[in-house]
Coordinates of C-alpha atoms in Angstrom, one line a residue:
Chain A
X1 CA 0.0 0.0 0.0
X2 CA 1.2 3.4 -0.8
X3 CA 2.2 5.5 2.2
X4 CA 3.8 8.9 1.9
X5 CA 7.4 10.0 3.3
X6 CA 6.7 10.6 7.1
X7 CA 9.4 11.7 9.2
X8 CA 11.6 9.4 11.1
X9 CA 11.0 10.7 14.1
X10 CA 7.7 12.8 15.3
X11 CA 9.1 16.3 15.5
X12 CA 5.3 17.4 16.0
X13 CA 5.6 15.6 19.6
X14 CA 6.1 19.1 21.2
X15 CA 3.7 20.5 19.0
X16 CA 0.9 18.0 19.3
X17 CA 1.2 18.0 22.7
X18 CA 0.5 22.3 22.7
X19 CA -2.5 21.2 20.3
X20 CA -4.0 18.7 22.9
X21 CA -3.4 20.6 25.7
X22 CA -4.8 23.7 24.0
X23 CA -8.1 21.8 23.4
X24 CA -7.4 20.4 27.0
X25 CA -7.5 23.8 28.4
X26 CA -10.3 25.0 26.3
X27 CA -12.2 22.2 27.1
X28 CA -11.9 23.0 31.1
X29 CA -12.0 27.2 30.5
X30 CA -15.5 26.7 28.7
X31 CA -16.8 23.4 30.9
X32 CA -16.2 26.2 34.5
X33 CA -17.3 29.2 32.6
X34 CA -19.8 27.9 31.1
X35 CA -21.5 26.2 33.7
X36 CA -23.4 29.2 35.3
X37 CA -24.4 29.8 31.7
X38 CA -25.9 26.5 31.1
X39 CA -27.7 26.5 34.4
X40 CA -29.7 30.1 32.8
X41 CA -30.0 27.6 29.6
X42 CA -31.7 24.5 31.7
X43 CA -34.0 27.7 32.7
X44 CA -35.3 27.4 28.8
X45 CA -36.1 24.1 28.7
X46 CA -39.2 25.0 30.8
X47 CA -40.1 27.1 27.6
X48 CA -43.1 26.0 26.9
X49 CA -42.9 24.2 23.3
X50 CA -42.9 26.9 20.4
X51 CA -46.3 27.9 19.4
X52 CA -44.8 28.9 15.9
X53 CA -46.8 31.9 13.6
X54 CA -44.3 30.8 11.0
X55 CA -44.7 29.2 7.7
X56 CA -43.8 25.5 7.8
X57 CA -41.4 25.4 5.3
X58 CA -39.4 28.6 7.9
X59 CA -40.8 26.2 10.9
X60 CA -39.3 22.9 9.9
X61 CA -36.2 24.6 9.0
X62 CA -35.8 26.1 12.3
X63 CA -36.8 22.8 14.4
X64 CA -33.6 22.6 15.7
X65 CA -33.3 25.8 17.1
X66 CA -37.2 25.5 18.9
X67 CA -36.6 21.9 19.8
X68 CA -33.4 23.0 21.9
X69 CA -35.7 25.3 23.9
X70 CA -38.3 22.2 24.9
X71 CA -37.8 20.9 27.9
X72 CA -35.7 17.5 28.8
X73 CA -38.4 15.1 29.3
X74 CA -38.4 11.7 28.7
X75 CA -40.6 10.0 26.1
X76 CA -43.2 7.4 26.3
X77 CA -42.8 5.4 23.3
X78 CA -45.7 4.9 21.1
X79 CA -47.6 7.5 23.8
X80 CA -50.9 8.4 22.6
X81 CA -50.9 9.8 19.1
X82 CA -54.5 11.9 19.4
X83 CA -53.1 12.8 22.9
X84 CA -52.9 16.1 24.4
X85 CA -50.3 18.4 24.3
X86 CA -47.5 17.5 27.1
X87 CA -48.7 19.0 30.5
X88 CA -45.2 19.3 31.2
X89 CA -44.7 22.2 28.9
X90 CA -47.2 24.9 30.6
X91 CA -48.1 27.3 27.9
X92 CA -48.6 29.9 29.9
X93 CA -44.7 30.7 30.6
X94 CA -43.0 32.7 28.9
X95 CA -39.4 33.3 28.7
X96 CA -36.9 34.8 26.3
X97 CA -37.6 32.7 22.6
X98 CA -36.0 33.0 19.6
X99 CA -37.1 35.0 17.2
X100 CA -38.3 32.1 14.9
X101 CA -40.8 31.8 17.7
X102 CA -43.7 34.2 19.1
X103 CA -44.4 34.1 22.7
X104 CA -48.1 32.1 23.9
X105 CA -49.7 35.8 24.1
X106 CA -49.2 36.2 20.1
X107 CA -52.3 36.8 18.5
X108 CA -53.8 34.2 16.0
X109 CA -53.5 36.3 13.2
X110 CA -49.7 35.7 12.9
X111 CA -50.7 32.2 12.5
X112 CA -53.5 32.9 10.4
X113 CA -51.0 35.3 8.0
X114 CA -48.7 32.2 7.3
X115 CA -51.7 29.8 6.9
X116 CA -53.3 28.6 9.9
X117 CA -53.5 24.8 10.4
X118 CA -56.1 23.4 11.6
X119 CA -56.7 22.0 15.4
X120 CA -55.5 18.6 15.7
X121 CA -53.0 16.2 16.3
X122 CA -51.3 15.3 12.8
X123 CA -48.6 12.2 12.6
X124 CA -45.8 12.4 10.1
X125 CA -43.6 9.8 8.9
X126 CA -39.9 10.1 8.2
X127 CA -37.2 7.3 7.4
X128 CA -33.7 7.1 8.6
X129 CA -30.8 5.1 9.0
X130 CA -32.5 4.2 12.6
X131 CA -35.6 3.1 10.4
X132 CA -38.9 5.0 10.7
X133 CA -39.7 8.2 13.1
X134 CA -43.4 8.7 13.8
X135 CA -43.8 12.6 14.8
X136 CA -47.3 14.2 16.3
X137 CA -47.5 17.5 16.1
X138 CA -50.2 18.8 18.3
X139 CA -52.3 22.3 16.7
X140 CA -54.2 24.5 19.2
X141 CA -55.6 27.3 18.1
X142 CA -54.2 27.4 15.0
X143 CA -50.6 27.4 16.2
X144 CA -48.2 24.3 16.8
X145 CA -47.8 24.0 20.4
X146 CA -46.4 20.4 20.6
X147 CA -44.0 17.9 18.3
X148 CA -42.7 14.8 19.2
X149 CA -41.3 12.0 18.0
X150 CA -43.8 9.1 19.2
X151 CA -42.3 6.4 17.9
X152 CA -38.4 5.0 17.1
X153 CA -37.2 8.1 18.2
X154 CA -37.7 11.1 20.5
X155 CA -36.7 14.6 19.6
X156 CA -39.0 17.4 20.3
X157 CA -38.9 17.5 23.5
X158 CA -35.2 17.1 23.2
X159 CA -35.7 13.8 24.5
X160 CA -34.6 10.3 25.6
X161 CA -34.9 7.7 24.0
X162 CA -35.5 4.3 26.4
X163 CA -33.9 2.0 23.6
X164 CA -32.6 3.0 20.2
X165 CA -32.5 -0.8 19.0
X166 CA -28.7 -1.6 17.6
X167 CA -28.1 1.9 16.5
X168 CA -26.6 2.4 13.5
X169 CA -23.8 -0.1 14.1
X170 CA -25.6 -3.0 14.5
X171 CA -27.5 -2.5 11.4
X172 CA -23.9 -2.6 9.5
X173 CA -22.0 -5.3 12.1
X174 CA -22.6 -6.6 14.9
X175 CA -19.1 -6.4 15.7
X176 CA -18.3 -2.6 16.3
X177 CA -20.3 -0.8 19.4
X178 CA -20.0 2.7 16.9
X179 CA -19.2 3.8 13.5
X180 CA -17.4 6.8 12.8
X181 CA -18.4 8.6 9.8
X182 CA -21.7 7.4 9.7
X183 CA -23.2 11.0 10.0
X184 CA -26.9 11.0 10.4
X185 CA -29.0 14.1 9.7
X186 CA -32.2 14.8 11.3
X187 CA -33.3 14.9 8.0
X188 CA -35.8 12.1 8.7
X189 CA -37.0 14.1 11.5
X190 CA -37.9 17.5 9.6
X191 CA -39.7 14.8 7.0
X192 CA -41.8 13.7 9.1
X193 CA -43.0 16.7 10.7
X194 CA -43.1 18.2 7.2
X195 CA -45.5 15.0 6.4
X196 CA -47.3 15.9 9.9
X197 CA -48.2 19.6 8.5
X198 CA -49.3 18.7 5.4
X199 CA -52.2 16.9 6.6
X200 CA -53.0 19.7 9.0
X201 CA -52.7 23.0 6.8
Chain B
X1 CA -7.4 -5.9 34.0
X2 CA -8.3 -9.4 35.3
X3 CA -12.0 -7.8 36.8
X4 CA -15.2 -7.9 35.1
X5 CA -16.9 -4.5 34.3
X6 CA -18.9 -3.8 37.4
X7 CA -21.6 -3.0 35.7
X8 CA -24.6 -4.5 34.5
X9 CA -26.9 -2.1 32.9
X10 CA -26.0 -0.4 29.5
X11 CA -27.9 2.9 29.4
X12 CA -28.3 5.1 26.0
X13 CA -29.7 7.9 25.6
X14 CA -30.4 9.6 22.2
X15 CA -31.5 13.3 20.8
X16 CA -30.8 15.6 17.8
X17 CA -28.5 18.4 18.2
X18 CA -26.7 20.0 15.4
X19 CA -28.7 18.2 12.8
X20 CA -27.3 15.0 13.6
X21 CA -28.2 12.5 16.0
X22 CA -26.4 12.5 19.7
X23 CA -26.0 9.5 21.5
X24 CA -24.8 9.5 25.2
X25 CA -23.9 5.9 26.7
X26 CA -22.5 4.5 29.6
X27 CA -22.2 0.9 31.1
X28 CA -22.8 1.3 35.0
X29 CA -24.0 -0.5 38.0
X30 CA -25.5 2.9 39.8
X31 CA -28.8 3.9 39.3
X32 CA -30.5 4.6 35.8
X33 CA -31.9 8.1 37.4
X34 CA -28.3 9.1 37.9
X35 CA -27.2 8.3 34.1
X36 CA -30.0 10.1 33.4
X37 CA -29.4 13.6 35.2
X38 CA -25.9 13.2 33.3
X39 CA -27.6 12.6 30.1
X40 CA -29.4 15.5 30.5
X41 CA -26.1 17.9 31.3
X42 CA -24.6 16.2 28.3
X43 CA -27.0 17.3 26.1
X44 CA -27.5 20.7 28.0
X45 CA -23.5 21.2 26.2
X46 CA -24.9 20.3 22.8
X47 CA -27.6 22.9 22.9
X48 CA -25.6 25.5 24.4
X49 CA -22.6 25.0 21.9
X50 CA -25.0 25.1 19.3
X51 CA -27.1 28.3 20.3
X52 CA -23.3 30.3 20.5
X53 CA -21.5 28.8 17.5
X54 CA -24.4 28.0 15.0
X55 CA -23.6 30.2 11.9
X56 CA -27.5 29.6 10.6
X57 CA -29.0 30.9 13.2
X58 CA -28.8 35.1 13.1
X59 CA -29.0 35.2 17.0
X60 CA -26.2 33.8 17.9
X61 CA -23.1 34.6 19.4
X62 CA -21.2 33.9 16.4
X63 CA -23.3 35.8 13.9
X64 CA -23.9 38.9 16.6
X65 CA -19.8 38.7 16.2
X66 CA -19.4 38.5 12.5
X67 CA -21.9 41.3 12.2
X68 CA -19.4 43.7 13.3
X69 CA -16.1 44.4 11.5
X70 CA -12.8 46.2 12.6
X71 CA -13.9 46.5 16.5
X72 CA -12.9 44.5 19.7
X73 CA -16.1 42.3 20.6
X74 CA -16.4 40.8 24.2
X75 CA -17.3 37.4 23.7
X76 CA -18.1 34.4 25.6
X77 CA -15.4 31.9 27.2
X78 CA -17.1 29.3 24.6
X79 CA -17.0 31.5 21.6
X80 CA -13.4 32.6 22.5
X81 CA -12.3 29.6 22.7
X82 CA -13.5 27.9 20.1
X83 CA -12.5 30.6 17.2
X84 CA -8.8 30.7 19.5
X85 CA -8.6 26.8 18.5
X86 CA -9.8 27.0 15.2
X87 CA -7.1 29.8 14.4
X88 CA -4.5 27.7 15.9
X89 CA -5.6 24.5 13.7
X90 CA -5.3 27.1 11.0
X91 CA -2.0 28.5 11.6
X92 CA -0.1 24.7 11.9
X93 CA -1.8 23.6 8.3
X94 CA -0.7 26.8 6.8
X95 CA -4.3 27.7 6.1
X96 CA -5.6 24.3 4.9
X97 CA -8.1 24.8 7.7
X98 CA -9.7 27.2 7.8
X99 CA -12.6 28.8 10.4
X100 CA -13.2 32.5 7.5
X101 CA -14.6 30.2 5.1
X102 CA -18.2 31.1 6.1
X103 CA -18.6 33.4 3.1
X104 CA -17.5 30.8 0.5
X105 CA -20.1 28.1 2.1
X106 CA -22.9 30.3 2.4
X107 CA -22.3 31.8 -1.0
X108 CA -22.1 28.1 -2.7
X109 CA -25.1 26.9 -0.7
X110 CA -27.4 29.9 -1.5
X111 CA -25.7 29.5 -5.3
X112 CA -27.0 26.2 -5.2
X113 CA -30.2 25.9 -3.5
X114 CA -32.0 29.6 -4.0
X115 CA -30.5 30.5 -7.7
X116 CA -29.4 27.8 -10.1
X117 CA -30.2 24.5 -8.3
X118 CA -27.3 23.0 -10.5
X119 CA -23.2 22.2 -9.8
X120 CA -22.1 25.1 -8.3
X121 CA -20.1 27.0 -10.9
X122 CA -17.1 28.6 -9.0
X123 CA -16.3 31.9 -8.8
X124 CA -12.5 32.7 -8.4
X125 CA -11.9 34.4 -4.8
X126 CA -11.7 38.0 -4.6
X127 CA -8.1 39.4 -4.2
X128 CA -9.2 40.8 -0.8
X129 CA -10.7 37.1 0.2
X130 CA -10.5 37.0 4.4
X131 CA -8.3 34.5 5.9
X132 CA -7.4 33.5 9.8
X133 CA -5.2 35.9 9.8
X134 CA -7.8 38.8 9.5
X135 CA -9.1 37.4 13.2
X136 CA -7.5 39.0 15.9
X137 CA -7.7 37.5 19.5
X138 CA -7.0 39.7 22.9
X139 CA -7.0 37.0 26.0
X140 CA -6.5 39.6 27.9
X141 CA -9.8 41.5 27.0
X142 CA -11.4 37.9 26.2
X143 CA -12.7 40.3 22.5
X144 CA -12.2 39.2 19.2
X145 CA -11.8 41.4 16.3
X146 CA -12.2 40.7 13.0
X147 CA -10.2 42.9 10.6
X148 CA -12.4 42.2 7.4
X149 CA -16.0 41.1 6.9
X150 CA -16.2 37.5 7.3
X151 CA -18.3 34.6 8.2
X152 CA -16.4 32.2 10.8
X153 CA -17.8 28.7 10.2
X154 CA -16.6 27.1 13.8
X155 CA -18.8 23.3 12.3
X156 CA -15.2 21.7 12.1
X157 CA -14.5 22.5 16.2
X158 CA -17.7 22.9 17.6
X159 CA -19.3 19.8 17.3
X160 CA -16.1 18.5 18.7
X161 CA -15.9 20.7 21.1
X162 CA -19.7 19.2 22.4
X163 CA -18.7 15.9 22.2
X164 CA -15.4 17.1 24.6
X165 CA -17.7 18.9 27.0
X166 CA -20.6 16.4 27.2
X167 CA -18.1 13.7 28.0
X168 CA -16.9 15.3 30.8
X169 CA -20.4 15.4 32.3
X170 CA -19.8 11.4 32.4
X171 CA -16.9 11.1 34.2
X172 CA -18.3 9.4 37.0
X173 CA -19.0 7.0 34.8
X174 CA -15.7 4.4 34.2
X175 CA -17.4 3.2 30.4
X176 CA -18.8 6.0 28.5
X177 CA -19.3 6.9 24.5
X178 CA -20.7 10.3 23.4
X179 CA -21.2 10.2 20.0
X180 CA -22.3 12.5 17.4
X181 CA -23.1 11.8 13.7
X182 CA -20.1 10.1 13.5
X183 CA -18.0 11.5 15.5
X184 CA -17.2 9.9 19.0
X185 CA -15.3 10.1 22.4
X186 CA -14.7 6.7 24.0
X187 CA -13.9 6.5 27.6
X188 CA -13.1 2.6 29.1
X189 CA -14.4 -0.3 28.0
X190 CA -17.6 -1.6 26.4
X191 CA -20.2 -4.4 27.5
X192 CA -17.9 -6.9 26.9
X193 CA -14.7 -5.6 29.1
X194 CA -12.6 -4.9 25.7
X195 CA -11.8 -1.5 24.1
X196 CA -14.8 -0.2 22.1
X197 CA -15.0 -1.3 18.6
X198 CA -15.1 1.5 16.3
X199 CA -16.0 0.8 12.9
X200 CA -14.6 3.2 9.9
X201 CA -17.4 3.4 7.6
X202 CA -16.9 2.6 4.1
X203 CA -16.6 5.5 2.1
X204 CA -18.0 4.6 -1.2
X205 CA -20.6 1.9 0.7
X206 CA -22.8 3.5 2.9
X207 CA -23.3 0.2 5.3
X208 CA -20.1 -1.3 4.9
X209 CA -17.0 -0.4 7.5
X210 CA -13.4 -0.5 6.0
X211 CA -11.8 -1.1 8.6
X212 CA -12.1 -1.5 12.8
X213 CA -10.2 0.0 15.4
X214 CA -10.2 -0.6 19.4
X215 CA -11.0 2.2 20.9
X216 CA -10.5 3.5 25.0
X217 CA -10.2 6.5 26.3
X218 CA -9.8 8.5 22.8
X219 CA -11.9 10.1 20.5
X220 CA -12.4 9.0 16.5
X221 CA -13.6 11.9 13.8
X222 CA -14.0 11.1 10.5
X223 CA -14.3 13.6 7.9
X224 CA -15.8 12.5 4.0
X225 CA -16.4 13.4 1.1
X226 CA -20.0 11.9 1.1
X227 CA -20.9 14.5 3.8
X228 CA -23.1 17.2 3.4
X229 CA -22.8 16.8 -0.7
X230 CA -24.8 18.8 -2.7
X231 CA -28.3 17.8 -4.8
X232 CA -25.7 17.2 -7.7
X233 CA -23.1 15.0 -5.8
X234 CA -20.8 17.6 -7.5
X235 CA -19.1 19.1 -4.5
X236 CA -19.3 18.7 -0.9
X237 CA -18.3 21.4 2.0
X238 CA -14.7 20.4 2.6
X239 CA -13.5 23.6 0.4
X240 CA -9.6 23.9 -0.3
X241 CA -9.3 27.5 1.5
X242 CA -6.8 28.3 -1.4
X243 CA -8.2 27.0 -4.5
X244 CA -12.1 27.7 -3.0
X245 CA -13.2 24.7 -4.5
X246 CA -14.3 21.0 -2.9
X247 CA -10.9 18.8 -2.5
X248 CA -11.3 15.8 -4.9
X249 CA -8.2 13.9 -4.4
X250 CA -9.5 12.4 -0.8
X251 CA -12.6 10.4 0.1
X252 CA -12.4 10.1 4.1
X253 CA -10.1 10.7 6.9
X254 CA -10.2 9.4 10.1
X255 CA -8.3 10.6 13.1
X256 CA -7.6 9.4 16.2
X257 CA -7.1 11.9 19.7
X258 CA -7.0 12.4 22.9
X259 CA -10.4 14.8 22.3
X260 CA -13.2 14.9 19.8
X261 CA -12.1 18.5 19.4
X262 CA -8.6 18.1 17.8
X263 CA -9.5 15.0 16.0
X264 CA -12.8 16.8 14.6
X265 CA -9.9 19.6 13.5
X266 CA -7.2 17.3 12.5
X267 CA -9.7 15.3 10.1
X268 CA -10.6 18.1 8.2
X269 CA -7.3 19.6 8.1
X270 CA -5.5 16.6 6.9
X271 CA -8.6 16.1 4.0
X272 CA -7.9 19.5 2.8
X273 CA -4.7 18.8 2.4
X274 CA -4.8 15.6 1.1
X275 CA -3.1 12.2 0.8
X276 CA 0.6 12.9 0.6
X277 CA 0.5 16.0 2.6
X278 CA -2.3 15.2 5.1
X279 CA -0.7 12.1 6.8
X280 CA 2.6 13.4 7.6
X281 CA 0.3 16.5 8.8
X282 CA -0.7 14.6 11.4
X283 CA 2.0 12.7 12.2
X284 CA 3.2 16.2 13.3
X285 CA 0.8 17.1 15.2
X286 CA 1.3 13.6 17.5
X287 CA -2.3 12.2 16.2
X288 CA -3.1 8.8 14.4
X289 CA -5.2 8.8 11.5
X290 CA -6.4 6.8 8.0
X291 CA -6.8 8.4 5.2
X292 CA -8.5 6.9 2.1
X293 CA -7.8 8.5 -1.1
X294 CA -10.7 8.9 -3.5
X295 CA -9.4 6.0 -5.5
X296 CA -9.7 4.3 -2.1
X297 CA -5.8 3.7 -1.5
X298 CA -5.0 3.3 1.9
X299 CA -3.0 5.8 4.1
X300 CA -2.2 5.7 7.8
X301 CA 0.3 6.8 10.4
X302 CA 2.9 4.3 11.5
X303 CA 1.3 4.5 15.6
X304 CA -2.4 3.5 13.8
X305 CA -1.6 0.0 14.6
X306 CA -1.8 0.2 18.2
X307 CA -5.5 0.5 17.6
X308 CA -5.9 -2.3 15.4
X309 CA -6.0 -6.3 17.1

């Protein structure tokens, strides 16, 4: 097998080591500074879950950035599809959102302006590597005020997932515990809720 | 290591942060409650990583900053230190990495999906094109000034960077993986009391591995060419700073280091620079990797072999 010229020796010892401990360093700056920080963060996840006045195309594309503001909460697998939206999410807080999402108190006609879906609980499916998410998104009033995955697996609440069976790296062997490179996109995800709206606008 | 893993219970916990999927695991005998308050800081990290470095979302730290040219900006510990990496990865490769390429990623991804929805057709950088060295750091200040308008793109060091932080939320943990998309830091051993098994997708096959390494206690970043490609499969986002165009002459690299930040770095440096550059690239910089040219020959660093059984 080809290899290219490599130095006899590692004069990048010295170097490598000001790299690693560079990240090393950063790593311990950011984890203290930042801890403070992420404790005012943990106060968003008690945002209640986006009641978007966006258009759907603009909402899916922003679901990362709402879902990050849901609380942590585990998931009940296969929970009630026609459910109601999660009590754990009171819609009647209200702290500092995004922009990409109005506050409880905005009026209807936001939502009505982008096209107004109609009350309900819609399921969406998307496919991934992991095999199929099933996503409700629950409509009040004419705005989103709830998506989660309900089945395979959670997101929206930012959520847990009690078993994600064999991952990605059983699926390929059943000899590796993780593949590197196998990037997965939450493309599946944004499908299905895409799928979910559809049948709701 | 004659002793059997204490623990009994794998736990695994999954969510999507950075549009990819995160996975937090450990192997423990405590309580499933406790693995779960960690899972919960560990992603906490993910989310706040991604609200400050996130250059498609216009309220973030990162955009507030590249909104403002020619002026000291305070910044977050997070944001500083993430851009101070990135311009140190950038400065070793010579500029094969580089965090100022915003501009030319935004400006091939609105080329491609707004305007012509076709192979982006390349413009030749302007003369006065930013590089690192138009970002100025002041650690004393904890600002950042950028000398030019530019767009930092921190997605080589910042999921990395996540994966570095969440990890450290499981320490209490002996066995521990926080992976995301791909990317992973190991810490012990898995289920079985052996090093974790890390397979190296195959590059041109999207569920066959090339190759297996025995992980503990390191992290594993692979960078290729088959992410994040465009509608065409024309060009993908690992852009030769110089040349502004996708490098074509690799297909994946994988490295091997003591954080998911470096190795996150390191892969996408050594890509950039290729097969007979990138490997003794690394090599320099005291990290293992594997490099697999785009006709698929194999490249590695002489201390790879430690990780292969």
């Amino acid at each position: 097998m080809p290899l290219p010229p490599q130095p006899r020796k590692r004069p990048g010892k010295k170097i490598t080591g000001g790299l690693v401990a560079l990240s090393s360093a950063a790593i311990v700056t950011v984890y203290a500074a930042g801890y403070t920080q992420t404790q005012s963060a943990a106060a968003q996840f008690d945002t209640p879950i986006a009641t978007a006045s966006v258009p759907p195309t603009a909402r899916i594309a922003t679901a990362t950035v709402a879902a990050t503001r849901t609380p942590f909460q585990p998931i009940q697998i296969g929970s009630t599809i026609n459910g109601p939206a999660p009590t754990t999410a009171p819609l009647s807080r209200t702290t500092p959102t995004p922009a990409s999402i109005s506050t409880p108190t905005s009026t209807p006609k936001a939502a009505s302006a982008a096209g107004a879906y109609r009350d309900g609980s819609y399921v969406g499916l998307g496919r991934s590597r992991h095999g199929d998410i099933e996503v409700t998104v629950v409509v009040q009033g004419g705005k989103i005020t709830a998506a989660k995955v309900s089945q395979c697996l959670t997101r929206y609440p930012c959520s847990m997932i009690s078993a994600l069976p064999g991952q990605v790296v059983a699926r390929q062997s059943a000899k590796v515990d993780f593949v590197s490179g196998a990037t997965d996109s939450s493309t599946a995800f944004r499908e299905a809720v895409a799928n979910a709206l559809a049948k709701g606008s | 290591m004659s002793g059997i893993v204490p623990a009994t219970q794998t736990y695994r916990r999954s969510a999507i942060f950075m549009d990819t999927l995160v996975s937090v695991q450990a192997i423990s005998d405590q309580p499933e409650a406790l693995f779960d308050e960690r899972a919960v800081s560990a992603f906490g990290w993910f989310q706040h990583v991604e609200q400050i470095c996130s250059r498609f979302d216009p309220e973030s730290e990162l955009s507030r900053l590249c909104a403002r040219t020619g002026e000291p900006v305070s910044v977050s510990p997070l944001l500083y230190e993430a851009v101070r990496f990135a311009l140190e990865v950038a400065r070793l490769s010579d500029g094969a990495f580089d965090p100022t390429l915003g501009h030319t990623l935004a400006r091939r991804g609105f080329n491609r999906h707004y305007i012509t929805g076709q192979t982006v057709d390349t413009p030749n950088a302007p003369a006065d094109t930013p590089d690192y060295r138009d970002v100025r750091l002041d650690p004393a200040a904890s600002t950042i000034t950028l000398l030019k308008p530019l767009l930092l793109d921190l997605g080589a060091v910042a999921k990395g960077l996540a994966i570095d932080l969440a990890s450290k939320e499981l320490e209490g943990f002996a066995h521990s993986v926080v992976e995301a998309g791909g990317d992973l830091r190991a810490r012990g051993r898995n289920a079985a009391n052996e090093p974790w098994r890390v397979g190296i997708r195959h590059p041109r096959h999207e569920d066959a591995l090339i190759e297996t390494l025995h992980i503990s206690d390191m992290a594993v970043c692979t960078s290729g060419d088959y992410e994040r490609r465009n509608p065409t499969g024309g060009s993908h986002h690992l852009i030769d700073p110089q040349r502004g165009v996708s490098v074509d002459t690799v297909a994946s690299v994988t490295v091997i280091a003591p954080s998911a930040m470096v190795a996150d770095a390191l892969a996408t440096a050594a890509f950039i620079l290729g097969p007979t550059r990138g490997l003794p690239f690394l090599a320099a910089q005291g990290v293992d990797g594997l490099l697999f040219s785009s006709a698929l020959e194999r490249y590695a660093t002489r201390g790879l072999t430690r990780y292969m059984q």
